[in-house]
mmCIF file with all atom_site columns, C-alpha atoms in Angstrom:
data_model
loop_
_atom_site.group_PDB
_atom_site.id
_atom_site.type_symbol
_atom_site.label_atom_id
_atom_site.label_alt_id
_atom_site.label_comp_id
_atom_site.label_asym_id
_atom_site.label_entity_id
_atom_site.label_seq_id
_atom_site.pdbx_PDB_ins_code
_atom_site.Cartn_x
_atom_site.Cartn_y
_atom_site.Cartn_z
_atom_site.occupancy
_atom_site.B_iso_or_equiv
_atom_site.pdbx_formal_charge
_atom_site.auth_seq_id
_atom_site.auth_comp_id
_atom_site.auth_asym_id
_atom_site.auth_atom_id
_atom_site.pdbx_PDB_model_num
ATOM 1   C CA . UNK A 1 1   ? 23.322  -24.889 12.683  1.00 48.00 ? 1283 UNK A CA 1
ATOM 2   C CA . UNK A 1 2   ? 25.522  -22.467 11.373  1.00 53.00 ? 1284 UNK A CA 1
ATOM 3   C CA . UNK A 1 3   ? 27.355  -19.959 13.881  1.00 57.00 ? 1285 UNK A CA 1
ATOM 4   C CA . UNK A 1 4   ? 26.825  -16.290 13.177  1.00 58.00 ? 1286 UNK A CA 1
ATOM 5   C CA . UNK A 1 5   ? 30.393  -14.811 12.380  1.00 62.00 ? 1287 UNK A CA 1
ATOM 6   C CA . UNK A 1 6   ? 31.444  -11.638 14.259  1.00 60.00 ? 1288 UNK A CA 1
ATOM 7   C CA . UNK A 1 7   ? 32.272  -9.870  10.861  1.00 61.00 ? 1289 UNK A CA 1
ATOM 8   C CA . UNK A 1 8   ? 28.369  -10.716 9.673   1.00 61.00 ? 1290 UNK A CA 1
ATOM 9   C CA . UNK A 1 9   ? 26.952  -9.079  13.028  1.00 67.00 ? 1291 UNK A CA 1
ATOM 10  C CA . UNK A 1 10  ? 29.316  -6.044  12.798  1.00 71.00 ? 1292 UNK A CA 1
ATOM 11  C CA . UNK A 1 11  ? 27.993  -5.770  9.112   1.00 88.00 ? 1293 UNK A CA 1
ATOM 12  C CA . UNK A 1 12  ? 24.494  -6.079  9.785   1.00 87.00 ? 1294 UNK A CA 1
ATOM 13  C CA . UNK A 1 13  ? 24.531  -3.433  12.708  1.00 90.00 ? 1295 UNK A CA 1
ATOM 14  C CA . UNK A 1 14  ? 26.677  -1.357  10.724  1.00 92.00 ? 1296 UNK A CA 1
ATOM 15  C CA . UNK A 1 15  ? 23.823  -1.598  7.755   1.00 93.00 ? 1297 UNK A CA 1
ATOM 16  C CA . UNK A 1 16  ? 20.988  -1.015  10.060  1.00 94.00 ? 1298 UNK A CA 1
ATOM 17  C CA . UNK A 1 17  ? 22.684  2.131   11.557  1.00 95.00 ? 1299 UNK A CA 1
ATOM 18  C CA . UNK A 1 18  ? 23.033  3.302   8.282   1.00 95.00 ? 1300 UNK A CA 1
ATOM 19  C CA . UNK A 1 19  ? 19.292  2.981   7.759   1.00 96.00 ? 1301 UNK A CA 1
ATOM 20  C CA . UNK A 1 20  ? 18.755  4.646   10.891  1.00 96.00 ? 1302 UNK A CA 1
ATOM 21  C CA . UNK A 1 21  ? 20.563  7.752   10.112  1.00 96.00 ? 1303 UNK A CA 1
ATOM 22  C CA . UNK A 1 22  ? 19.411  7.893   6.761   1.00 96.00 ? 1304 UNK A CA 1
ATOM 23  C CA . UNK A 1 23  ? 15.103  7.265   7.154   1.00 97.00 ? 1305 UNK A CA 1
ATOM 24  C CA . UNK A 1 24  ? 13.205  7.974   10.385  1.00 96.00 ? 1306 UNK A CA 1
ATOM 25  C CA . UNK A 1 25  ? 10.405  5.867   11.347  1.00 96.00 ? 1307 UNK A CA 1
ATOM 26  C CA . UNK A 1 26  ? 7.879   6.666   8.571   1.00 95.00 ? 1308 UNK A CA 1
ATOM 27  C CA . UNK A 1 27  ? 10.036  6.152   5.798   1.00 96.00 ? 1309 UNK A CA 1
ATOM 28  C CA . UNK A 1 28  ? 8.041   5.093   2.866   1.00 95.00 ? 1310 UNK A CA 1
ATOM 29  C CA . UNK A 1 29  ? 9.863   1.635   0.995   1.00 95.00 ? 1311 UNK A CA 1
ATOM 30  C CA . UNK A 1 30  ? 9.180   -0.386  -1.485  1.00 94.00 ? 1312 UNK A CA 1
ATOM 31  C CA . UNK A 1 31  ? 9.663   -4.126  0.056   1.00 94.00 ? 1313 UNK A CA 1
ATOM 32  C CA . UNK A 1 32  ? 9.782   -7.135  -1.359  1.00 92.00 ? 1314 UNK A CA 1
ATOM 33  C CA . UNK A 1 33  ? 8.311   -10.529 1.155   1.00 88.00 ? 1315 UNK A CA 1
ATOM 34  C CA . UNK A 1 34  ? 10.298  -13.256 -0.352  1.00 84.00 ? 1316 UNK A CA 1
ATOM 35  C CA . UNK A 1 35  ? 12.345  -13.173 -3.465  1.00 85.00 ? 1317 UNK A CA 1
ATOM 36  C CA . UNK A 1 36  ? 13.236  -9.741  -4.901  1.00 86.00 ? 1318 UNK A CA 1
ATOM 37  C CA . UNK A 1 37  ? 11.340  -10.304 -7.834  1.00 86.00 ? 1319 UNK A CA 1
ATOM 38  C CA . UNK A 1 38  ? 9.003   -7.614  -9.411  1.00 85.00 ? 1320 UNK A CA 1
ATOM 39  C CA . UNK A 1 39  ? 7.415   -4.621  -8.497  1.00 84.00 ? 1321 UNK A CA 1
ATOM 40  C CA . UNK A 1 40  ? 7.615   -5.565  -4.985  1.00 87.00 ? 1322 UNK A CA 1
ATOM 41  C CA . UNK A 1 41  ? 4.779   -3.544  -2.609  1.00 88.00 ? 1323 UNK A CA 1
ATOM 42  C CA . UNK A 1 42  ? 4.887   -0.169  -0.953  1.00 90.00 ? 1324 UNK A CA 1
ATOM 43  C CA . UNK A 1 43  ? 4.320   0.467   3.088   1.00 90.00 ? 1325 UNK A CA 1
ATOM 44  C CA . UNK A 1 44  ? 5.955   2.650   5.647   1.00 93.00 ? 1326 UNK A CA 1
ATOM 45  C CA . UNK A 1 45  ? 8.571   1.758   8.582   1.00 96.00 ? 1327 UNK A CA 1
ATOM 46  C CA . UNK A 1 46  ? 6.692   1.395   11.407  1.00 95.00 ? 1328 UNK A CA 1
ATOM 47  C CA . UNK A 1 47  ? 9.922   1.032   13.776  1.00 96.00 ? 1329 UNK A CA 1
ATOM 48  C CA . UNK A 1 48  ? 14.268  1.328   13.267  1.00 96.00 ? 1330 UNK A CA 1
ATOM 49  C CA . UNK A 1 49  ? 16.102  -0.917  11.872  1.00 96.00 ? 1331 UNK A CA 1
ATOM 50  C CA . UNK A 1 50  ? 17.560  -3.713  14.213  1.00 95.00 ? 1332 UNK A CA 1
ATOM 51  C CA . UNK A 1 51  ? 19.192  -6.734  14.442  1.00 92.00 ? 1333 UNK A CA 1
ATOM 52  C CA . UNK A 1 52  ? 17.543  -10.120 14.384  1.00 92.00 ? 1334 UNK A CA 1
ATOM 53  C CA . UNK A 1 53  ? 18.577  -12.862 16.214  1.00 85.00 ? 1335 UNK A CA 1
ATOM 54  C CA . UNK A 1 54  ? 21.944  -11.138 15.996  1.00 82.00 ? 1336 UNK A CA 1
ATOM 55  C CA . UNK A 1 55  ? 23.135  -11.188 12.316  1.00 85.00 ? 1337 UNK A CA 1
ATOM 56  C CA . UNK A 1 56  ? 20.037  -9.943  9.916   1.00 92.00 ? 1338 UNK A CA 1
ATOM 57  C CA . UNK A 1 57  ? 19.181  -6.276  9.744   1.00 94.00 ? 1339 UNK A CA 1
ATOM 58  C CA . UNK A 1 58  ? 15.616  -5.762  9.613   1.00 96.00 ? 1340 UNK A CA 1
ATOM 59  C CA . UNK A 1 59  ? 12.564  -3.640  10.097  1.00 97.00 ? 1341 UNK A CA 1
ATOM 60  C CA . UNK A 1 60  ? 8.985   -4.040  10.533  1.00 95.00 ? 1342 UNK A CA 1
ATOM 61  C CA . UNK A 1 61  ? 6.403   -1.866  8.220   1.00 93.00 ? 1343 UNK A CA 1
ATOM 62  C CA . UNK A 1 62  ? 2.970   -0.960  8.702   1.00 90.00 ? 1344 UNK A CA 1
ATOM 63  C CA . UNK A 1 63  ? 0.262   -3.476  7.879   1.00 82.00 ? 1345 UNK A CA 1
ATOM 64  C CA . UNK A 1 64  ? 2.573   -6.210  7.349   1.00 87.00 ? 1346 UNK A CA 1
ATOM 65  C CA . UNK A 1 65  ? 3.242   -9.468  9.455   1.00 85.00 ? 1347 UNK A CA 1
ATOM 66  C CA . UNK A 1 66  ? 6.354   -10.065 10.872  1.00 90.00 ? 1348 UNK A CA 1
ATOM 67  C CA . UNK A 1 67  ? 9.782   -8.143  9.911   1.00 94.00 ? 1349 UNK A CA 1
ATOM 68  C CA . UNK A 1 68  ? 11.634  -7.781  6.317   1.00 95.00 ? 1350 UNK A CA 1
ATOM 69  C CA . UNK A 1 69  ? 15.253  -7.572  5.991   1.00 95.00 ? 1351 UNK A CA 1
ATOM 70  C CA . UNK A 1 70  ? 16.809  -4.646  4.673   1.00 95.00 ? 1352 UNK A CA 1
ATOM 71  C CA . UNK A 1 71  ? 18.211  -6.651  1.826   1.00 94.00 ? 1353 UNK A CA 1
ATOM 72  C CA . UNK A 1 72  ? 14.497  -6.285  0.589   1.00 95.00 ? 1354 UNK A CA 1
ATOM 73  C CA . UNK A 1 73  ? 13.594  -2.798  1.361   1.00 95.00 ? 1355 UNK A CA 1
ATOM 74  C CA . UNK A 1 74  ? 14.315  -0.059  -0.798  1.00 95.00 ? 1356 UNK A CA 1
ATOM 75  C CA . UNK A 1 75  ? 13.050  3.626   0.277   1.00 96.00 ? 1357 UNK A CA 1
ATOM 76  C CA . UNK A 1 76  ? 11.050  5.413   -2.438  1.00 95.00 ? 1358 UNK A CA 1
ATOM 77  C CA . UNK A 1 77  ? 9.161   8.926   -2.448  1.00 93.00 ? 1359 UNK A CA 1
ATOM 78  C CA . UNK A 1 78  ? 5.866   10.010  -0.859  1.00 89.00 ? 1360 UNK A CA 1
ATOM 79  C CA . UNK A 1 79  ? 4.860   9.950   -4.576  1.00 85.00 ? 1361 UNK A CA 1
ATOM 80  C CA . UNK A 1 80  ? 5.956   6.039   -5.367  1.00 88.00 ? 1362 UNK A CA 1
ATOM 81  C CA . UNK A 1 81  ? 3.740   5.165   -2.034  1.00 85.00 ? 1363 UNK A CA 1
ATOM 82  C CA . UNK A 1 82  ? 0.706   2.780   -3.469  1.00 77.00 ? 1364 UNK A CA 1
ATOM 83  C CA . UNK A 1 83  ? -2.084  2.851   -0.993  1.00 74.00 ? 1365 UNK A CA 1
ATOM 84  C CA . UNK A 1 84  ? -2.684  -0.453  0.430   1.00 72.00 ? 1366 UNK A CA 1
ATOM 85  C CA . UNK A 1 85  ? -6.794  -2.038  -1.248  1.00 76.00 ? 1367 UNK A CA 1
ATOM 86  C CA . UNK A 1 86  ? -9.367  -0.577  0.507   1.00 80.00 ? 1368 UNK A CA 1
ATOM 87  C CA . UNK A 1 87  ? -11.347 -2.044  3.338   1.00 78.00 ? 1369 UNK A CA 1
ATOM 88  C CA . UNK A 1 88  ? -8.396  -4.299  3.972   1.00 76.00 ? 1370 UNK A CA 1
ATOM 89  C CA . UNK A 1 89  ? -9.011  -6.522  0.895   1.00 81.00 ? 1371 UNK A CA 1
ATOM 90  C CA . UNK A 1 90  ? -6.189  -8.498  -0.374  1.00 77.00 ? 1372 UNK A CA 1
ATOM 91  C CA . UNK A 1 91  ? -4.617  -7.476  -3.468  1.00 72.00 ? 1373 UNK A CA 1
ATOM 92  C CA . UNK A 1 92  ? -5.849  -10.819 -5.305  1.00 74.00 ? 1374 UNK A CA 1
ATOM 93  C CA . UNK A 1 93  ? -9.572  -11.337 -3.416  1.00 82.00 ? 1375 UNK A CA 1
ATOM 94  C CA . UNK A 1 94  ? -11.713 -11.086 -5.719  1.00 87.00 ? 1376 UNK A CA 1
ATOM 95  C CA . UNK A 1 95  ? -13.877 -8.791  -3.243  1.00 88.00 ? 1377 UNK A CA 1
ATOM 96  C CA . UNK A 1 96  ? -15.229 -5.563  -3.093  1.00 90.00 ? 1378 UNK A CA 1
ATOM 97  C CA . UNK A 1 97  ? -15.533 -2.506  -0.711  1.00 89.00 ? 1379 UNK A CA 1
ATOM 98  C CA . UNK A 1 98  ? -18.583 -1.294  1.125   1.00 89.00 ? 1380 UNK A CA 1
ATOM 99  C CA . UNK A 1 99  ? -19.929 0.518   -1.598  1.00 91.00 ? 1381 UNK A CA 1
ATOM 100 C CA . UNK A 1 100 ? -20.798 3.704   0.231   1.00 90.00 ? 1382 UNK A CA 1
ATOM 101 C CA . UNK A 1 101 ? -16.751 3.891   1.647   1.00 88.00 ? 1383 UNK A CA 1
ATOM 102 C CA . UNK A 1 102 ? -16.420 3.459   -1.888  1.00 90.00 ? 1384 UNK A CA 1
ATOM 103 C CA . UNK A 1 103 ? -18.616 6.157   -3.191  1.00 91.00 ? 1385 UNK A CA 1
ATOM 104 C CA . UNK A 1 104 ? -17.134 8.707   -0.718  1.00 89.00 ? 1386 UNK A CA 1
ATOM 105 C CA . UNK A 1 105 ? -13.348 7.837   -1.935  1.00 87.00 ? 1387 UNK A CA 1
ATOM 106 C CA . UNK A 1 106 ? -14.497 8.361   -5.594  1.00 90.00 ? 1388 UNK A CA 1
ATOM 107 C CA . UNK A 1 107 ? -15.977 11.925  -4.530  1.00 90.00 ? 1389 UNK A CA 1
ATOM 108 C CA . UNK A 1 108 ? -13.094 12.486  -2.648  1.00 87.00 ? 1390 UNK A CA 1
ATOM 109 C CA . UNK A 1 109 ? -11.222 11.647  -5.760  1.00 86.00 ? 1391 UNK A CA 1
ATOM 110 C CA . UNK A 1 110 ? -13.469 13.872  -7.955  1.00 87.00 ? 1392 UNK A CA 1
ATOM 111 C CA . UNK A 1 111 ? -13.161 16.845  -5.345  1.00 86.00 ? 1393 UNK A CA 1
ATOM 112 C CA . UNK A 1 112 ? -9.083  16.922  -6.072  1.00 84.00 ? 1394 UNK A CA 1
ATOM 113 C CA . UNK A 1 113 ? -9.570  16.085  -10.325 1.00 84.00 ? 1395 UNK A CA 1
ATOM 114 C CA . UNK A 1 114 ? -12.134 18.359  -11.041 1.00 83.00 ? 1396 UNK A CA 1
ATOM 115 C CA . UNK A 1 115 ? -14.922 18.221  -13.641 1.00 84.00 ? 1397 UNK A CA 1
ATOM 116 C CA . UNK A 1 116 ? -14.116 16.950  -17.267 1.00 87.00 ? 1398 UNK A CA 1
ATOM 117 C CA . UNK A 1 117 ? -13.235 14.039  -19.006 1.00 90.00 ? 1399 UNK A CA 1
ATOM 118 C CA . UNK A 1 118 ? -11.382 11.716  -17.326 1.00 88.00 ? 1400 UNK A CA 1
ATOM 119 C CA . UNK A 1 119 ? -10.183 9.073   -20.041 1.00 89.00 ? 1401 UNK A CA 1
ATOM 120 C CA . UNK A 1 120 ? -11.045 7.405   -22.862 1.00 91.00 ? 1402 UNK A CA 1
ATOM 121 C CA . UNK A 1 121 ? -11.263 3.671   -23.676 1.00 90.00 ? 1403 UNK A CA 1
ATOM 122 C CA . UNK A 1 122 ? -11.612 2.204   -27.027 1.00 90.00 ? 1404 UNK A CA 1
ATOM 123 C CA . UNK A 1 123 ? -13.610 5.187   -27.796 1.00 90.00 ? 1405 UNK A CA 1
ATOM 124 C CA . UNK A 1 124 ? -15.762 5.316   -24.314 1.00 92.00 ? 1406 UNK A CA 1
ATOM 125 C CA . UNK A 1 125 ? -15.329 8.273   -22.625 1.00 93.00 ? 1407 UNK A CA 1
ATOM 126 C CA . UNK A 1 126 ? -15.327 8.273   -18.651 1.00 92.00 ? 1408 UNK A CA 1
ATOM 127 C CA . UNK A 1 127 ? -16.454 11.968  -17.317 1.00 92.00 ? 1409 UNK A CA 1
ATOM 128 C CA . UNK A 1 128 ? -15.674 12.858  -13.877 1.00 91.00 ? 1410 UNK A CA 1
ATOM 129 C CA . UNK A 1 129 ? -19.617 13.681  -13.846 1.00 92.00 ? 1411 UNK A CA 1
ATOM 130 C CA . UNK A 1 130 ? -20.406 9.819   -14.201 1.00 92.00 ? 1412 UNK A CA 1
ATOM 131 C CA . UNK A 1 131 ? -18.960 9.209   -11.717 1.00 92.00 ? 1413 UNK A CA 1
ATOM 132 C CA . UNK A 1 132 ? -20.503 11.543  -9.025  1.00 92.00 ? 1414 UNK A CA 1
ATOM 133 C CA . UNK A 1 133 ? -24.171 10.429  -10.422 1.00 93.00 ? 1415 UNK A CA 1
ATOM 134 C CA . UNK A 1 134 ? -22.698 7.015   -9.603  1.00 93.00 ? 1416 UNK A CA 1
ATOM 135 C CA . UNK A 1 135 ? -21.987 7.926   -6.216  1.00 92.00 ? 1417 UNK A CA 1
ATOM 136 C CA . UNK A 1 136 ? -24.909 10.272  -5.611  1.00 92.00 ? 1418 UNK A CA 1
ATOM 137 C CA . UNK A 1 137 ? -27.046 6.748   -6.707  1.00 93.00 ? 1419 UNK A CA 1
ATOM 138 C CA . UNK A 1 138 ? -25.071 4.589   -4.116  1.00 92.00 ? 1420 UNK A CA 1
ATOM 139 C CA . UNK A 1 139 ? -25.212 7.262   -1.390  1.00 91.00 ? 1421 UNK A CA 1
ATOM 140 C CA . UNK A 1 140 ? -28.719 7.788   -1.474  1.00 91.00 ? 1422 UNK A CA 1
ATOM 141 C CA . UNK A 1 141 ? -29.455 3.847   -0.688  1.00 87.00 ? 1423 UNK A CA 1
ATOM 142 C CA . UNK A 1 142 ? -29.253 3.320   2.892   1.00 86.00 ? 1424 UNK A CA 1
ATOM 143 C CA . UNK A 1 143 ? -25.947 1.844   4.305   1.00 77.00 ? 1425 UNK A CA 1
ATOM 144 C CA . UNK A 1 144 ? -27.667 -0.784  5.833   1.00 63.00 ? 1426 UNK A CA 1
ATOM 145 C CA . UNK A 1 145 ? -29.669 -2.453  2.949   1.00 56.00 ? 1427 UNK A CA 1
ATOM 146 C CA . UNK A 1 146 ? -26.142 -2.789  1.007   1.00 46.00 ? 1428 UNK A CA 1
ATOM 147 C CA . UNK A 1 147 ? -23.565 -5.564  1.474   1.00 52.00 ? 1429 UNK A CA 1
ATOM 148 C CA . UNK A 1 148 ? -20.412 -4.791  2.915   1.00 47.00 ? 1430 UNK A CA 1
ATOM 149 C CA . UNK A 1 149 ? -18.570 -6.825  0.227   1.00 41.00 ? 1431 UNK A CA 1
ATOM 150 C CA . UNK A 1 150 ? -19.589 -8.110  -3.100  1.00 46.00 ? 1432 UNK A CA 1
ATOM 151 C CA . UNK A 1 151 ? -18.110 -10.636 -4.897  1.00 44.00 ? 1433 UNK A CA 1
ATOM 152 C CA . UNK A 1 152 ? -17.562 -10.252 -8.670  1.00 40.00 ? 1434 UNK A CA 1
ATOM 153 C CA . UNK A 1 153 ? -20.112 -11.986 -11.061 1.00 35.00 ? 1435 UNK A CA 1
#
């Protein structure tokens, strides 16, 4: 077992300080669990930076297990913040959300986009009115006789 040097501990303090006086609890980072590879995933500090055992700064984020060090967080604007899945499906489940929290999301959505045409794929337009008969359908079935997750077909 390797001793932690007194120049590492003064460093990571001195980084998680830093932190500190730079992004309040609430900060929204990008982080990255294991190797800084890729896009890495979006959350917000859920307490200050510390020390762990002593020589790695860290902090712990909302919805996420455990600490990350600040080696792997990088803060990023309100408007860089992803929205974890809804329903607290994992990012590669292959399940779905309750379909009537769904439907209100999408008129949520709808309410702040407006009416119109939303995009086009390969020549299929998607109109922001599809969408609400869509969730008029779903919202006029009875929560109970729909499962709360579907798998894909």
């Amino acid at each position: 077992m390797t001793a932690t040097t007194p120049t590492a501990t003064l460093t990571a303090r001195t980084a998680a300080r830093a932190f500190n006086d730079r992004h309040p609890i609430g900060t929204p980072v990008r982080y990255w669990p294991g190797v800084r590879e890729g896009d890495g995933r979006t959350a917000r500090t859920r307490t200050q930076a510390q020390l762990l055992s002593g020589h790695t700064a860290v902090v712990w984020l909302d919805g996420v297990s455990g600490c990350i060090a600040l080696t792997h967080i990088q803060p990023i604007t309100e408007d860089e913040l992803v929205p974890e899945q809804p329903d607290g499906i994992e990012d590669d489940s292959r399940d779905l959300p309750d379909p009537h929290r769904a439907a209100n999301r999408v008129r949520d959505w709808i309410a702040a986009w407006g009416d119109g045409l939303i995009d086009t794929a390969d020549g299929h337009p998607l109109y922001a009115r599809d969408l609400e008969a869509i969730c008029r359908a779903v919202l006029a079935t009875p929560a109970d006789t729909t499962p709360e997750a579907s798998r894909d077909r």
